[in-house]
CSV table of C-alpha atoms and ligand atoms in Angstrom, one decimal:
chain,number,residue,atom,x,y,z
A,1,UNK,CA,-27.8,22.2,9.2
A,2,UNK,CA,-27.1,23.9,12.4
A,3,UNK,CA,-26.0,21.1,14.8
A,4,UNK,CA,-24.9,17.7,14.9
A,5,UNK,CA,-23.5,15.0,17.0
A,6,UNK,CA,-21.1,12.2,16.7
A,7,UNK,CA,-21.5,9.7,19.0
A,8,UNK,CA,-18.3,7.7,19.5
A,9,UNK,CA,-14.7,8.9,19.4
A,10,UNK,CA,-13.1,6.0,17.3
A,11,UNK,CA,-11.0,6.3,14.4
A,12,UNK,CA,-14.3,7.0,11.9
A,13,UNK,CA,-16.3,9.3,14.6
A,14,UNK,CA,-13.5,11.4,15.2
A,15,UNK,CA,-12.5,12.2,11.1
A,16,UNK,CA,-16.3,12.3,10.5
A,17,UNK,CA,-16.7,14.8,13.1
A,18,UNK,CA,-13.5,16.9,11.7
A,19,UNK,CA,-14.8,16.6,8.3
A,20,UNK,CA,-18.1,17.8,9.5
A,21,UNK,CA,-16.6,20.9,11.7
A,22,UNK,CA,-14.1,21.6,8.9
A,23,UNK,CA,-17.0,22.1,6.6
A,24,UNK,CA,-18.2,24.8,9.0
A,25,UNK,CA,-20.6,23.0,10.8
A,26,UNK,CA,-21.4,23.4,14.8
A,27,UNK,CA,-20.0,19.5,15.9
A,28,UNK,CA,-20.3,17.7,18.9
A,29,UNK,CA,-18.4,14.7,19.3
A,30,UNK,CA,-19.1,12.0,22.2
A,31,UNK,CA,-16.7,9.9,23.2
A,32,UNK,CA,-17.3,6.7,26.0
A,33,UNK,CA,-13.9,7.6,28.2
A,34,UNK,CA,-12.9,11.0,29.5
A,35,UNK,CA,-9.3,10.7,28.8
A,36,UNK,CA,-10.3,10.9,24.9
A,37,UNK,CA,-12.4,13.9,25.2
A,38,UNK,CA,-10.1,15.9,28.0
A,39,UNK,CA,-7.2,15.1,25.0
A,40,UNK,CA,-9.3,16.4,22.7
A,41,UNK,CA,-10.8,19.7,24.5
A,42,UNK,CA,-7.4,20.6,26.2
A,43,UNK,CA,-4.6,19.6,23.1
A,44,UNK,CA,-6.8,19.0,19.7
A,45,UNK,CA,-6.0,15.2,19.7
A,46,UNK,CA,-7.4,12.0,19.6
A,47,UNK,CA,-4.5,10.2,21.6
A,48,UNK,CA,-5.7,6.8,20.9
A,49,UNK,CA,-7.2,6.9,17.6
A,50,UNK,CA,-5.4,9.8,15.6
A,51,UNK,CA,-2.8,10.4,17.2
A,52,UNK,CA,-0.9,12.5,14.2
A,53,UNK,CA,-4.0,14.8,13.5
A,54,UNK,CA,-4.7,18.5,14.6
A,55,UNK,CA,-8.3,18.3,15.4
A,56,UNK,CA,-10.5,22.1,14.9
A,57,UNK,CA,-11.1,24.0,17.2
A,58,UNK,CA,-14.5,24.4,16.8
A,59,UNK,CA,-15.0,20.4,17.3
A,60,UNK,CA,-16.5,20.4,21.0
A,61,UNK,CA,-15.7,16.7,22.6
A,62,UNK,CA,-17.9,15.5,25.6
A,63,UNK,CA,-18.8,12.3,27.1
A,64,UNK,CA,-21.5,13.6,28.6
A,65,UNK,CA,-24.5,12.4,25.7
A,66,UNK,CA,-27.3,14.8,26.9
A,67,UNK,CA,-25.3,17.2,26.2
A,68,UNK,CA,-24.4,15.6,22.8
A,69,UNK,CA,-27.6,14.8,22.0
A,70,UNK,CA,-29.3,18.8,22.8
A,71,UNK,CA,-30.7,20.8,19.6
A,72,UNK,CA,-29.0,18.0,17.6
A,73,UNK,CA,-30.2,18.0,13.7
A,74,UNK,CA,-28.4,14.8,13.1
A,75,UNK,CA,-26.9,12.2,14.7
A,76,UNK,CA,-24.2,10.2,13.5
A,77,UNK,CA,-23.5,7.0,14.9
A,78,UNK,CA,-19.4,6.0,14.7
A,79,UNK,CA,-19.9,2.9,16.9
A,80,UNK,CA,-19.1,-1.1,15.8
A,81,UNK,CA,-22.3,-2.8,14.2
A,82,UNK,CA,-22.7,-5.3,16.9
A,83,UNK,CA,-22.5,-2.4,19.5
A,84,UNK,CA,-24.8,-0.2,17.8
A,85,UNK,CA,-28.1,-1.9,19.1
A,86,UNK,CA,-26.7,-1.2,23.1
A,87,UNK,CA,-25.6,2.1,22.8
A,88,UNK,CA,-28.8,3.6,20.8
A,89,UNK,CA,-30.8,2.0,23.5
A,90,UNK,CA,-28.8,4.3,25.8
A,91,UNK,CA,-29.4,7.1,24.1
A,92,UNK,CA,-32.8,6.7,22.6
A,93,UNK,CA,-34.7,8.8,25.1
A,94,UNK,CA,-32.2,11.6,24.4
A,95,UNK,CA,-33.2,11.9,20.7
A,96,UNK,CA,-34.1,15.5,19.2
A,97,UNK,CA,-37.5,14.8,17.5
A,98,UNK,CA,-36.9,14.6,14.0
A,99,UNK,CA,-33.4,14.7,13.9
A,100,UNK,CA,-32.0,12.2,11.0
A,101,UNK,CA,-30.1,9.3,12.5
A,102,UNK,CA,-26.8,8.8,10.5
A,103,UNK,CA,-25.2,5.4,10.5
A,104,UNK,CA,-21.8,5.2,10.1
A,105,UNK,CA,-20.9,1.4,11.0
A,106,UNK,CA,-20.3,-1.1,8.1
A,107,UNK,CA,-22.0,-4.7,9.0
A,108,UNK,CA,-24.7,-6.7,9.8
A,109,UNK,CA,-26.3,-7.6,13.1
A,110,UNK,CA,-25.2,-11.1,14.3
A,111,UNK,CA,-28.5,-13.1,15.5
A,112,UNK,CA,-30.9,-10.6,13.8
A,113,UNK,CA,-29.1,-10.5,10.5
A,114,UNK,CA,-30.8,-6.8,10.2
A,115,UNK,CA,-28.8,-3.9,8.6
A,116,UNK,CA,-27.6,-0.7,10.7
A,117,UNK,CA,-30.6,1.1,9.0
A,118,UNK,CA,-32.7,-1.7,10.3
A,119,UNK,CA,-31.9,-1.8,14.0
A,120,UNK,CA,-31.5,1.5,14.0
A,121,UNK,CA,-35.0,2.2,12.9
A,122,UNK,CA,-36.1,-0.6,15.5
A,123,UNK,CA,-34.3,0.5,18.3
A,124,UNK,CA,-35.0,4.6,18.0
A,125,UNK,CA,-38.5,3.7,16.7
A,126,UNK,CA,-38.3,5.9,13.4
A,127,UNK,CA,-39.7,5.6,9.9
A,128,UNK,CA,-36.9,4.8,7.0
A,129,UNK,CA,-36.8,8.1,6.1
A,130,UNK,CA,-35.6,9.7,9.3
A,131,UNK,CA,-32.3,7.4,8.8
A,132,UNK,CA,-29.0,7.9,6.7
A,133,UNK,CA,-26.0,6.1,6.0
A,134,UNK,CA,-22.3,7.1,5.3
A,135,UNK,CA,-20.6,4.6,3.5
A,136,UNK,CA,-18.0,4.7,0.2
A,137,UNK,CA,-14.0,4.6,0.3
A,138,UNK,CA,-13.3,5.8,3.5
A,139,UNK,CA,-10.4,5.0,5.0
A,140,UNK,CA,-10.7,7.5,8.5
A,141,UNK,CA,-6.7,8.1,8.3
A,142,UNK,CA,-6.3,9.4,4.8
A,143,UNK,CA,-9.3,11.4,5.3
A,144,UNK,CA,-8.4,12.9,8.7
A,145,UNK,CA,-4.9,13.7,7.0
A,146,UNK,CA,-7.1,15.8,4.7
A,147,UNK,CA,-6.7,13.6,1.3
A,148,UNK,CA,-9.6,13.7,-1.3
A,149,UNK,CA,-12.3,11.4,-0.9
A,150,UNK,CA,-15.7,11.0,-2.0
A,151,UNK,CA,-18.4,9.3,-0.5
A,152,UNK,CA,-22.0,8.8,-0.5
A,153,UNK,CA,-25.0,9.5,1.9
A,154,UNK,CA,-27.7,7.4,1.2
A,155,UNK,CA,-31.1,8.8,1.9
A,156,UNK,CA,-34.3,7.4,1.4
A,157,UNK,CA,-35.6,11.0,2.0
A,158,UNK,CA,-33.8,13.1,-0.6
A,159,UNK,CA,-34.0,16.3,1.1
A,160,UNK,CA,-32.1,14.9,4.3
A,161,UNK,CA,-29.3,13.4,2.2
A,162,UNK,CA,-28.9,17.1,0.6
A,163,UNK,CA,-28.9,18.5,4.0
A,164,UNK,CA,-26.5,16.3,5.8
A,165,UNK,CA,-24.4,16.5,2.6
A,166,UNK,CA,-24.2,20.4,2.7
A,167,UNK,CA,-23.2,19.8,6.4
A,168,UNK,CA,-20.0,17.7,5.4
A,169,UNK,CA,-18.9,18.8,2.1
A,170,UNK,CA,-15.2,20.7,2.3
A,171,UNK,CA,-12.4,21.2,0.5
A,172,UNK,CA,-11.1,17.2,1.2
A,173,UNK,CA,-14.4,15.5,1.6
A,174,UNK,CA,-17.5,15.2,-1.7
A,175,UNK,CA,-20.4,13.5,-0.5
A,176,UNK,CA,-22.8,12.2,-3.2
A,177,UNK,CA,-26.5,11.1,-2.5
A,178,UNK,CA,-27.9,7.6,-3.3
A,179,UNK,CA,-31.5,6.8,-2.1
A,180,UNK,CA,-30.1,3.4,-2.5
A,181,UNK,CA,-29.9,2.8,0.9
A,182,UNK,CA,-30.2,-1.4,0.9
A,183,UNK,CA,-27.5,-1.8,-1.5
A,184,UNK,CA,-25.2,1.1,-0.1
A,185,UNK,CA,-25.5,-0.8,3.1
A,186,UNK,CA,-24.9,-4.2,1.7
A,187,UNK,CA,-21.6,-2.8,0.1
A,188,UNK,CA,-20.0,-1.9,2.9
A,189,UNK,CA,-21.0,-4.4,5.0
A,190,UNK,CA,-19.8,-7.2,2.2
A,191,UNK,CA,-16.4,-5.4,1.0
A,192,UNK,CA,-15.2,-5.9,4.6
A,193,UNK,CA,-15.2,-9.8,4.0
A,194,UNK,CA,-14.2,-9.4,0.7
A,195,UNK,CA,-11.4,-7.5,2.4
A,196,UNK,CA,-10.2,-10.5,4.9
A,197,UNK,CA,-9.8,-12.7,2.1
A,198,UNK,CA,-8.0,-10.4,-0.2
A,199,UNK,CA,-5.7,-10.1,3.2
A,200,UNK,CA,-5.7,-14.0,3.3
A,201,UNK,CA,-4.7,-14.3,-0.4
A,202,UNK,CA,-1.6,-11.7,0.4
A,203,UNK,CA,-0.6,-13.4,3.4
A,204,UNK,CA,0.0,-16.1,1.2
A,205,UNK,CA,1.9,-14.4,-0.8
A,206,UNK,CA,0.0,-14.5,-4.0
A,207,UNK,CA,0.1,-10.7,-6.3
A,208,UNK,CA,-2.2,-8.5,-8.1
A,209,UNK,CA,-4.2,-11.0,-10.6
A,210,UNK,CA,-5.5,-12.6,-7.5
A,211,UNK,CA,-6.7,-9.3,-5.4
A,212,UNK,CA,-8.2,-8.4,-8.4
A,213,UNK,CA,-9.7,-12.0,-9.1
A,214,UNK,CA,-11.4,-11.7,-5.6
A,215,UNK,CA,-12.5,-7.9,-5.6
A,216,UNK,CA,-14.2,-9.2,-8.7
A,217,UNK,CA,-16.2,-11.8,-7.9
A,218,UNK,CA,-16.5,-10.1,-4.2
A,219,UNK,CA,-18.3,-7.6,-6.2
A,220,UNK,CA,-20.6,-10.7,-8.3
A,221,UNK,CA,-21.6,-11.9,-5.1
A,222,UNK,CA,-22.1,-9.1,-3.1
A,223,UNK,CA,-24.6,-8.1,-6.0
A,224,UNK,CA,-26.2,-11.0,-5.9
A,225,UNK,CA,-27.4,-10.9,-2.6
A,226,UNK,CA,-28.0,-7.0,-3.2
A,227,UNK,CA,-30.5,-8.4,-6.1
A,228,UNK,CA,-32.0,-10.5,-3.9
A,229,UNK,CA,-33.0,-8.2,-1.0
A,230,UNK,CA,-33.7,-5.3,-3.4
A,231,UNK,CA,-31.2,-2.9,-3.8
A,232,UNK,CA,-30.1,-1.4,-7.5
A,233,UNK,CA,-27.9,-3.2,-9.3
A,234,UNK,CA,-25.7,0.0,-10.6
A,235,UNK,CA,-25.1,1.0,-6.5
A,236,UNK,CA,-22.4,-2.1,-6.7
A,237,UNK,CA,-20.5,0.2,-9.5
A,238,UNK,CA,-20.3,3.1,-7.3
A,239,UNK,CA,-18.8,4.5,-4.2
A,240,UNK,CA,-20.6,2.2,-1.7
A,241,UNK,CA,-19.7,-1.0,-4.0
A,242,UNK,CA,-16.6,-1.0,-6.1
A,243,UNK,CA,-15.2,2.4,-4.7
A,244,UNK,CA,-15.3,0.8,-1.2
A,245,UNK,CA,-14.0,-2.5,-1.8
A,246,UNK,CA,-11.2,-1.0,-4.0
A,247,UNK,CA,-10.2,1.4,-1.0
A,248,UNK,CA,-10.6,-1.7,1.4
A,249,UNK,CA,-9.0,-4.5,-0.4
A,250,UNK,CA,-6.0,-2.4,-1.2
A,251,UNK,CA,-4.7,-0.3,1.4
A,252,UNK,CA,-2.3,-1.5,4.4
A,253,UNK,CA,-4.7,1.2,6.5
A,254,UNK,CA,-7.4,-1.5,6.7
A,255,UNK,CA,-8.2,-3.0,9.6
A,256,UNK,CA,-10.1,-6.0,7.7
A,257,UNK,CA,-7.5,-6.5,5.2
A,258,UNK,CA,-4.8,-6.3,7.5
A,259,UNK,CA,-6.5,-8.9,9.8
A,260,UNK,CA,-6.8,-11.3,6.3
A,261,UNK,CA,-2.9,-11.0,6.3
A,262,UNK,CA,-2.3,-12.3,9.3
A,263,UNK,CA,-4.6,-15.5,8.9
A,264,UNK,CA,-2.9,-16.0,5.6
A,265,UNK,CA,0.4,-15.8,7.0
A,266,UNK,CA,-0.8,-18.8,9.6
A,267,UNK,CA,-1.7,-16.6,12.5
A,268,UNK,CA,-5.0,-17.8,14.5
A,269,UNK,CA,-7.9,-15.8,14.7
A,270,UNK,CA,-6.3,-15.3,18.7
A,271,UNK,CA,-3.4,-13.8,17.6
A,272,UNK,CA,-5.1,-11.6,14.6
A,273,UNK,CA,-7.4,-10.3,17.5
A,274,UNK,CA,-5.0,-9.6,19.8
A,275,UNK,CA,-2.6,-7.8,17.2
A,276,UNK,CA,-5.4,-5.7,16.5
A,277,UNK,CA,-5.1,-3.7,19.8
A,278,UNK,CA,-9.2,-3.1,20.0
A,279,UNK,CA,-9.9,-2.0,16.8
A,280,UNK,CA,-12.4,-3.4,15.0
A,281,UNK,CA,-12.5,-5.6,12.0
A,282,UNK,CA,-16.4,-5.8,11.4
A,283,UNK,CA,-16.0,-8.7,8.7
A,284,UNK,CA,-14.7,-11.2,11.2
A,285,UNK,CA,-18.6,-11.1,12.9
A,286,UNK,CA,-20.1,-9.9,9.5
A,287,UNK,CA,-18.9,-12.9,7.9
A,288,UNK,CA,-21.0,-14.6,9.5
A,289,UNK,CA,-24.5,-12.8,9.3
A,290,UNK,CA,-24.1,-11.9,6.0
A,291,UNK,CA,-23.7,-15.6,5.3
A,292,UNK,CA,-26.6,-16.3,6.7
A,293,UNK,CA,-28.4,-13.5,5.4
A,294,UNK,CA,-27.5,-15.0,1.9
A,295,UNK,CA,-28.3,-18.7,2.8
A,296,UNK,CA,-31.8,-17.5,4.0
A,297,UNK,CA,-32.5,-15.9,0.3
A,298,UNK,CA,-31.0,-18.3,-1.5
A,299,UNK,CA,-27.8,-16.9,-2.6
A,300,UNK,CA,-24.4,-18.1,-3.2
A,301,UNK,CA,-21.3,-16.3,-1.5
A,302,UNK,CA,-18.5,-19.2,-2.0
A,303,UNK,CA,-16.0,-16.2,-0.4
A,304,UNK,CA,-17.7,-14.7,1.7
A,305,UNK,CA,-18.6,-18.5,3.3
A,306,UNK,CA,-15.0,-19.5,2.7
A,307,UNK,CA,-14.1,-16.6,4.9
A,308,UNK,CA,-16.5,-17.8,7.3
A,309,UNK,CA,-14.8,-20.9,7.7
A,310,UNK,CA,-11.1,-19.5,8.2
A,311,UNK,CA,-12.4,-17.4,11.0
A,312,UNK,CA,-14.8,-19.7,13.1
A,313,UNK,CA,-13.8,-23.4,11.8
A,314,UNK,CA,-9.9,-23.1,11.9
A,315,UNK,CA,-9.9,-24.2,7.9
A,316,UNK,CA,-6.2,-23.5,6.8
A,317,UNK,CA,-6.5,-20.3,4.0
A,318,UNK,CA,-4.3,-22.6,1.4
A,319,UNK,CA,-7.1,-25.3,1.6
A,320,UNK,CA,-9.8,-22.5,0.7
A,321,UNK,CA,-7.8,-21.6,-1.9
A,322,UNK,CA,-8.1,-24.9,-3.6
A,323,UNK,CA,-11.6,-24.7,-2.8
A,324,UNK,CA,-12.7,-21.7,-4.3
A,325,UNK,CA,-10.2,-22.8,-7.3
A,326,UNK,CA,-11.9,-26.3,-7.3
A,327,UNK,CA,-15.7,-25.4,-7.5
A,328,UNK,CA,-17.9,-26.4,-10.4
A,329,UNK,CA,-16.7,-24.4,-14.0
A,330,UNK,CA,-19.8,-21.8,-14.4
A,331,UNK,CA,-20.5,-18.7,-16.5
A,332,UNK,CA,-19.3,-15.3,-15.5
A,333,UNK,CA,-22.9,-14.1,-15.1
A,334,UNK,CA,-23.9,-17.0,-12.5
B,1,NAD,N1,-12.0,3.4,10.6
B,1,NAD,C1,-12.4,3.6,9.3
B,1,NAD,O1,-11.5,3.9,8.5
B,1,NAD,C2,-13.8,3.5,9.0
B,1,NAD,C3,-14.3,4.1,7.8
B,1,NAD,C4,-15.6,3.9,7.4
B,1,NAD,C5,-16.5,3.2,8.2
B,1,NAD,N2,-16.0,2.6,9.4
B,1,NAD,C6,-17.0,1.9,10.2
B,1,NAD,O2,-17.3,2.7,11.3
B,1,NAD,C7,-17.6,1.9,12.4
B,1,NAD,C8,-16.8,2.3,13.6
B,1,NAD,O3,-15.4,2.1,13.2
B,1,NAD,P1,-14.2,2.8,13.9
B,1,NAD,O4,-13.1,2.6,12.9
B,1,NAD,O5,-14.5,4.2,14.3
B,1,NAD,O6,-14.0,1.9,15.1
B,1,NAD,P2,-13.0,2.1,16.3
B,1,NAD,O7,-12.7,0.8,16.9
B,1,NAD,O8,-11.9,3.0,15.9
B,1,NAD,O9,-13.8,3.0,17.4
B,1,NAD,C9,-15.1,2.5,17.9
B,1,NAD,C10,-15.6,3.5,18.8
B,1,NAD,O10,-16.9,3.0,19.4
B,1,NAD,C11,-16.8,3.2,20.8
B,1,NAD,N3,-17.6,2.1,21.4
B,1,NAD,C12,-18.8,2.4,22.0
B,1,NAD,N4,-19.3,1.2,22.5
B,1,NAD,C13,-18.4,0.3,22.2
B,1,NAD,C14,-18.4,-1.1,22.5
B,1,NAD,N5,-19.3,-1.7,23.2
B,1,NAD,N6,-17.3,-1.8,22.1
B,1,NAD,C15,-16.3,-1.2,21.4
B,1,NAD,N7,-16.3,0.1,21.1
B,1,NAD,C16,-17.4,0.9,21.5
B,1,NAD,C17,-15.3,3.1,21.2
B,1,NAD,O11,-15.1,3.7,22.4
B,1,NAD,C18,-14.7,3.9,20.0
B,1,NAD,O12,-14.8,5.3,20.3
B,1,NAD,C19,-17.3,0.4,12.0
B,1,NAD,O13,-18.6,-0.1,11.6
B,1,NAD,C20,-16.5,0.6,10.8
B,1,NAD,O14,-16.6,-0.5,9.8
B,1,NAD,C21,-14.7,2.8,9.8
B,2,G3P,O1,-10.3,-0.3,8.3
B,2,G3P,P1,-11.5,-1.1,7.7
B,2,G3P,O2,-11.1,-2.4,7.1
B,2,G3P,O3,-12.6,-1.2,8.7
B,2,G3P,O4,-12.0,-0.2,6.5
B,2,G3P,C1,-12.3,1.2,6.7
B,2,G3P,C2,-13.3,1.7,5.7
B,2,G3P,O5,-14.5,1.0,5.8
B,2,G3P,C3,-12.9,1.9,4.3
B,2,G3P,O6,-13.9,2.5,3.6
């Protein structure tokens, strides 16, 4: 692939943009303020984002996006969900014909309830197959500090997948290709949830049997609505299912699990938000369109709702916890 552009500077667009020049490939990175991209043309840093981390030298930062957007092969998109619809519009016009457009962002659109895929492919006027996602365990510190990962580019055209993932394989970074691209949305949209109330369930202080009672079912519900909109069952046991929520659910680098703590320890969604300093926690908003998403096809997400109703209706964590604990007895494969 000869040339690519990030577009947005955050903690994901900035390690997907190292991962991308470290595998040798010619990287632009756009970021919104100047300071960020001065920081990273003069001294090799993201001061705000990743702060620790030598960026390459052959990463090029701008905020100018024409110049972003020119000769681009792909574009990646490393902006929040609910921004993503504003800032394609921006950029629409600037496109390269037939370059893929790569999503990034893990959520659902609030109103329209449509996946990243979907808006973007509305918004940039494309057909599916001109549109990618990145999604899998991905936590954008451990893989700027150059840990192992994997993760998975899903595809509906096969060859695009291959070529984006020769662009960003390394020595650190192993991309796999799913043309799954409904349920390898729906997993990373879903874990983030899943994530908040595995943060909740800490917060309160409760230990391992419980994270691992909620990543569980997480994962049964999360599949269920992937059954009902289409996707294949087996992409919930991979990288953009279990991997994810695994990663998510259990690390202290999580913005979404973090968040969870702090509404289990009694903080209000005020004081979670303001703690957070900016960063996103995409479940707090996905919480809601996914639940709606489900109720519209019939589904049942008992945590996902339950997160819902911590977030937006004040209901007390320890209360949902009786809930959840409370509900009709049912077989595991309900
Ligand atoms: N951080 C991670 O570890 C990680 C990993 C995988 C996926 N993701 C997903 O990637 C997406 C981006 O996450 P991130 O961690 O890079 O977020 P972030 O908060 O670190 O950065 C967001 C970036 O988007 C830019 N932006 C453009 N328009 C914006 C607007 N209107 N409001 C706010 N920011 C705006 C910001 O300037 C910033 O550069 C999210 O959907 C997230 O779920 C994040
Ligand atoms: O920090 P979070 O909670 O947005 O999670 C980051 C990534 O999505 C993990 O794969």
């Amino acid at each position: 692939m000869t040339r690519v552009a990030v577009m947005g500077a955050g903690s994901w667009g900035t390690a997907f943009a190292k991962v991308l020049a470290d595998a040798g490939t010619d990287t632009v990175l756009w970021a919104r303020r100047s300071e960020v991209a001065d920081a990273i043309s003069a001294r090799r840093v993201n001061p705000d984002y990743l702060p620790d981390v030598v960026l390459p030298a052959n990463l090029v930062a701008t905020t100018d996006a024409e110049k972003a957007l020119a000769g681009a092969r792909a574009v990646v998109l490393g902006v929040p969900s609910q921004t993503l619809r504003a800032n394609l519009a921006g950029w629409r016009d600037l496109l390269p014909p037939d370059a893929t457009l790569v999503s990034l962002a893990k959520g659902v659109e609030l109103g329209t309830l449509k996946r990243m895929s979907e808006v973007i492919r509305e918004v940039a006027d494309v057909p599916e197959d001109r549109v990618a996602v990145v999604t899998g365990p991905n936590l954008a510190k451990e893989i700027a500090a150059e840990q192992p990962t994997a993760t998975v580019i899903a595809c509906a055209d096969h060859d695009r997948a291959v070529e984006l993932q020769r662009a960003c394989s390394n020595a650190y970074f192993r991309p796999y290709t799913n043309v799954d691209v409904v349920g390898c949305e729906l997993g990373g949209a879903c874990k983030n949830v899943i994530a908040l109330a595995c943060g909740m369930a800490a917060g309160l202080g409760f230990g391992d049997n419980t994270m691992a009672s909620i990543i569980t079912r997480g994962l049964a519900e999360t599949a269920r609505l992937g059954a009902a909109l289409g996707a294949d069952p087996l992409t919930f046991a991979g990288l953009a299912g279990l991997g994810d929520l695994v990663a998510t659910c259990a690390s202290p680098l999580s913005r979404n699990r973090t968040f969870g703590e702090r509404l289990g320890r009694g903080e209000t969604l005020a004081q979670a938000q303001e703690a957070a300093h900016g960063q996103v926690a995409e479940g707090v908003k996905s919480c809601r369109s996914i639940g709606e998403l489900a109720a519209r096809n019939g589904v049942d997400m008992p945590i996902t709702d339950g997160v819902r109703q911590v977030c937006h209706e004040g209901l007390d964590p320890r209360v949902l916890t009786a809930a959840l604990l409370g509900r009709e007895r049912k077989s595991e494969r309900q």
